[in-house]
Tab-separated table of N, CA and C in Angstrom:
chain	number	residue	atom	x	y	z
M	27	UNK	N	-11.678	-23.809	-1.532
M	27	UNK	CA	-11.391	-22.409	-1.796
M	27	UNK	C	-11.276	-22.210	-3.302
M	28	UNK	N	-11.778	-21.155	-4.196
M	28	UNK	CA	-11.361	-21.193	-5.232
M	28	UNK	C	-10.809	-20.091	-5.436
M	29	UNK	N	-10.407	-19.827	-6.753
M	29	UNK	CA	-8.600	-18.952	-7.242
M	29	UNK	C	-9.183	-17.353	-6.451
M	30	UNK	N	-9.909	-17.388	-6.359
M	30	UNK	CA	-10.304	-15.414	-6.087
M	30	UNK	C	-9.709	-15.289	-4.734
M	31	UNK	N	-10.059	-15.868	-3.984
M	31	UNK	CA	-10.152	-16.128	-2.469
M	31	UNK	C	-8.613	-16.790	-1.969
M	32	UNK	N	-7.887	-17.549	-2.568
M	32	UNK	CA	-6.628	-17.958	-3.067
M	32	UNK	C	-5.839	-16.664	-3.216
M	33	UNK	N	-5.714	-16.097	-4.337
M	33	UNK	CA	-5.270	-14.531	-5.021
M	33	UNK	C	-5.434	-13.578	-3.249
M	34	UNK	N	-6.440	-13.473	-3.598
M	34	UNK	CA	-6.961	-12.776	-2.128
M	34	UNK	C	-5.986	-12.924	-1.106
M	35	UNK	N	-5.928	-13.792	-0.302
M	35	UNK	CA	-5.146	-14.165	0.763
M	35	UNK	C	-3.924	-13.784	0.627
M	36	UNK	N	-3.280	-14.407	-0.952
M	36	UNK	CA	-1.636	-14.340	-0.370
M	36	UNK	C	-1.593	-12.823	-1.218
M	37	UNK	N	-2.483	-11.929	-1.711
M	37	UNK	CA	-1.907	-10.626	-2.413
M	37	UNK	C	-2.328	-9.639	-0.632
M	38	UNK	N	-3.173	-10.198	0.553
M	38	UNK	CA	-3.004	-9.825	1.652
M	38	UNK	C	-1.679	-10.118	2.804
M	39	UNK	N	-1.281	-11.107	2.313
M	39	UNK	CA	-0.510	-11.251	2.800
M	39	UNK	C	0.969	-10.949	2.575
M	40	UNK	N	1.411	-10.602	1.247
M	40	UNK	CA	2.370	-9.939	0.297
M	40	UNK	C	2.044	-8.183	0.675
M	41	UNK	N	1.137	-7.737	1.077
M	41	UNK	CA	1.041	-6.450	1.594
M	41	UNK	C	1.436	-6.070	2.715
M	42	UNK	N	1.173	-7.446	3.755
M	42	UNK	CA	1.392	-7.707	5.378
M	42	UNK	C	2.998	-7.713	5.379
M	43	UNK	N	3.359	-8.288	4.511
M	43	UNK	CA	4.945	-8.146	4.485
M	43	UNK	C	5.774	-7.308	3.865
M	44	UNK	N	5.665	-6.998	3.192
M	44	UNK	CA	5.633	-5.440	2.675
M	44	UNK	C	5.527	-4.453	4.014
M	45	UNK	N	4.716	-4.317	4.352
M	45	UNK	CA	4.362	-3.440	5.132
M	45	UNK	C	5.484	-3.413	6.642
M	46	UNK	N	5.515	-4.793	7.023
M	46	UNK	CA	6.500	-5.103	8.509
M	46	UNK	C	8.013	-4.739	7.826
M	47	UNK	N	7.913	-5.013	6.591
M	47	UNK	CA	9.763	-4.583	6.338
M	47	UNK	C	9.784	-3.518	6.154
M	48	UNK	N	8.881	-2.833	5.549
M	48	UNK	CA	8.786	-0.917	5.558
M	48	UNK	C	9.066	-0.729	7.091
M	49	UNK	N	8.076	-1.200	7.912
M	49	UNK	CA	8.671	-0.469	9.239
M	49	UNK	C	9.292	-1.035	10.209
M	50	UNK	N	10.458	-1.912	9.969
M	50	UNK	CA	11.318	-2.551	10.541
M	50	UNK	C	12.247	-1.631	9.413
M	51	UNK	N	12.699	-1.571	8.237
M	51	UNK	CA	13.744	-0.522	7.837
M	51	UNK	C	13.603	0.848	8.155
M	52	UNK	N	12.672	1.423	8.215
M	52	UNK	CA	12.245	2.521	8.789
M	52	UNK	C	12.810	2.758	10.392
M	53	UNK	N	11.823	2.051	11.387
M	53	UNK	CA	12.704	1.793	12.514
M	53	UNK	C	13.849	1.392	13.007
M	54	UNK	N	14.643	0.577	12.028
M	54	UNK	CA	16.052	0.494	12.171
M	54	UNK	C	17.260	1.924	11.595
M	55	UNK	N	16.446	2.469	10.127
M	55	UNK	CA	17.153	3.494	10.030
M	55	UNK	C	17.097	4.676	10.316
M	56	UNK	N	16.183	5.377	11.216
M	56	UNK	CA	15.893	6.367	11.300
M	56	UNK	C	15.576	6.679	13.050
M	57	UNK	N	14.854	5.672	13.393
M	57	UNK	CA	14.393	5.824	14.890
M	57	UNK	C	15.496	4.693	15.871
M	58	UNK	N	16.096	3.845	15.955
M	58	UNK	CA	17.250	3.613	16.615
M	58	UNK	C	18.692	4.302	16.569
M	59	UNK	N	19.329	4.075	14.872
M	59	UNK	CA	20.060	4.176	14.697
M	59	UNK	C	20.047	5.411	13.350
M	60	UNK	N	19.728	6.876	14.220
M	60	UNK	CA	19.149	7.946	12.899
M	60	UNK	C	20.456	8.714	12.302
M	61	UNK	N	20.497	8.414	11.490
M	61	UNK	CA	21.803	9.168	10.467
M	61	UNK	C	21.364	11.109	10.597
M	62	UNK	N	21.956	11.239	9.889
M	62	UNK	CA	22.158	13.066	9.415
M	62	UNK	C	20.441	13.281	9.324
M	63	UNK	N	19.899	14.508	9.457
M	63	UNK	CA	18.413	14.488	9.149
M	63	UNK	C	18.687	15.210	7.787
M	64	UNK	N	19.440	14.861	6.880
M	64	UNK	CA	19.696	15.310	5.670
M	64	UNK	C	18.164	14.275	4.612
M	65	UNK	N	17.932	12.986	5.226
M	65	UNK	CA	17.237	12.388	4.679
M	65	UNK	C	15.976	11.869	5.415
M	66	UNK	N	15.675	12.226	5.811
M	66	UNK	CA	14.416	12.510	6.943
M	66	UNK	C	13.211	13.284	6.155
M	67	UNK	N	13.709	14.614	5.285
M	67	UNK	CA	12.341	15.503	4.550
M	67	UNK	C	12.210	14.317	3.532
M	68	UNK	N	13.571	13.966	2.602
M	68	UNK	CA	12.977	13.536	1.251
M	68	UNK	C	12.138	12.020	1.663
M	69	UNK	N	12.550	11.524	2.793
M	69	UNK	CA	11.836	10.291	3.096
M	69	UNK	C	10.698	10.572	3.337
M	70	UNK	N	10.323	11.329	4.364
M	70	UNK	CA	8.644	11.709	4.722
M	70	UNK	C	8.548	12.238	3.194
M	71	UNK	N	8.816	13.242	2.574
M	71	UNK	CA	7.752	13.564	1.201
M	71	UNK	C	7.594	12.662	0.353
M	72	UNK	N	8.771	11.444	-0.071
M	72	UNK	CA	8.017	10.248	-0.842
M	72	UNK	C	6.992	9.725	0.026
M	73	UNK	N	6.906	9.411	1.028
M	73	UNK	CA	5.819	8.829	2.012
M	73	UNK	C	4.305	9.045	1.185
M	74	UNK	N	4.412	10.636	1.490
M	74	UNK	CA	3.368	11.270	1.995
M	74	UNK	C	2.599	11.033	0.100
M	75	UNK	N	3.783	11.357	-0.765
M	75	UNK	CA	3.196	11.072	-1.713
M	75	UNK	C	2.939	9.604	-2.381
M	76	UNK	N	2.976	8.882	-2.079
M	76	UNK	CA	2.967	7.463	-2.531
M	76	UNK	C	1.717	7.344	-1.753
M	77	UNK	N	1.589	7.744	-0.311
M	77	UNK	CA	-0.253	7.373	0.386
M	77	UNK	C	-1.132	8.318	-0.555
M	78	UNK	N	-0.544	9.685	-0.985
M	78	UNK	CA	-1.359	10.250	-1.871
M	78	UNK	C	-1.904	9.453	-3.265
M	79	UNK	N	-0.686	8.659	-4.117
M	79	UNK	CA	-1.686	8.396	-5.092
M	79	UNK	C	-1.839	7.072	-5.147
M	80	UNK	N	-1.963	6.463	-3.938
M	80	UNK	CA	-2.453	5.131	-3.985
M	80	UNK	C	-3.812	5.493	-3.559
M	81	UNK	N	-3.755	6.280	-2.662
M	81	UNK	CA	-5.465	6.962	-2.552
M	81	UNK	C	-6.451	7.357	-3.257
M	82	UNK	N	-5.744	7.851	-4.395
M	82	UNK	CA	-5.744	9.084	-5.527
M	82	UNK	C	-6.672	7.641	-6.517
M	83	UNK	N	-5.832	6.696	-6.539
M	83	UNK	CA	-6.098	5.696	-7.532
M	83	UNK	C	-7.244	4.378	-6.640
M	84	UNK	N	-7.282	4.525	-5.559
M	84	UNK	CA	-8.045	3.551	-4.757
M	84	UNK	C	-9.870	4.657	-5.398
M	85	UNK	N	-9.840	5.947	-5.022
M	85	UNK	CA	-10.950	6.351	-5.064
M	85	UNK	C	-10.867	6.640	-6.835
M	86	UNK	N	-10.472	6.585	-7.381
M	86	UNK	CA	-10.557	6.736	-9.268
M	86	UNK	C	-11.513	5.436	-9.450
M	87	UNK	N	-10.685	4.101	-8.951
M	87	UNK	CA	-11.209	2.421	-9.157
M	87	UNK	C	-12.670	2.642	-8.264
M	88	UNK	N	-13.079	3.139	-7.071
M	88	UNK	CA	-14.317	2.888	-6.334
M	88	UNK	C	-15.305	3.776	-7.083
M	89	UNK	N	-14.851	4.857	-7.698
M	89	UNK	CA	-15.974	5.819	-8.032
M	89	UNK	C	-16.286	5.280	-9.463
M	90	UNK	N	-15.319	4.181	-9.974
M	90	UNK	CA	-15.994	3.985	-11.610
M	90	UNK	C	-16.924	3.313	-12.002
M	91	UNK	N	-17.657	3.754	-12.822
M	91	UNK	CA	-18.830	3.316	-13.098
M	91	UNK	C	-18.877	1.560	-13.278
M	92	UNK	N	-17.825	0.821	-14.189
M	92	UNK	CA	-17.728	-0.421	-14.794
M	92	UNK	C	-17.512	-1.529	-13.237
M	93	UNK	N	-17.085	-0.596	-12.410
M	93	UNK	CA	-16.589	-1.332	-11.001
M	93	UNK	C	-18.076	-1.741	-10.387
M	94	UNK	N	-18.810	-0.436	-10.534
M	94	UNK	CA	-20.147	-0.592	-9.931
M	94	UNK	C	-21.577	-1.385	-10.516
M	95	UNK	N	-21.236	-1.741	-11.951
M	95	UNK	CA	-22.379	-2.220	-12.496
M	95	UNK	C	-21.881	-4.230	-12.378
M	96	UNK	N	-20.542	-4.192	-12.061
M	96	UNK	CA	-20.043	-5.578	-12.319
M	96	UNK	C	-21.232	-6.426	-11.073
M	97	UNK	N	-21.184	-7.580	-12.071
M	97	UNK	CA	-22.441	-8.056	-11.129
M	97	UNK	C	-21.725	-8.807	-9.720
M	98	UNK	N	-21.071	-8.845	-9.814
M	98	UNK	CA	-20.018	-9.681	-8.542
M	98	UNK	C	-20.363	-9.048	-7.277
M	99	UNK	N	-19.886	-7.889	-7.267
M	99	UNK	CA	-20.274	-7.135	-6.387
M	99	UNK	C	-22.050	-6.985	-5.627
């Protein structure tokens, strides 16, 4: 295996976990055991905006030109 493919794996797998503790705290604080819905909007609107500009920045990196001429690809 070399370093790309290495990198690769465990920055997939650092996402995979990331991701199960987002919704294991999520599901523990909100959908078992749900407090006041005092924090329910501001939680969904960071949500909604954090998928916004990771999106925002996923399609900035795919549409750039230097991404597309790299010969790797």
């Amino acid at each position: 295996m070399d370093e790309r493919t290495i990198a690769g794996l465990v920055g997939t797998a650092t996402i995979a976990v990331l991701a199960v503790i987002g919704v294991f705290g999520f599901s523990s604080g909100y959908l078992i055991d749900p407090p006041t819905s005092i924090y329910l909007a501001p939680t969904v609107a960071i949500l909604v905006v954090a998928v916004l500009v990771v999106g925002g920045l996923a399609a900035l990196g795919a549409g750039s030109r230097r991404w597309r001429e790299n010969p790797y690809w």
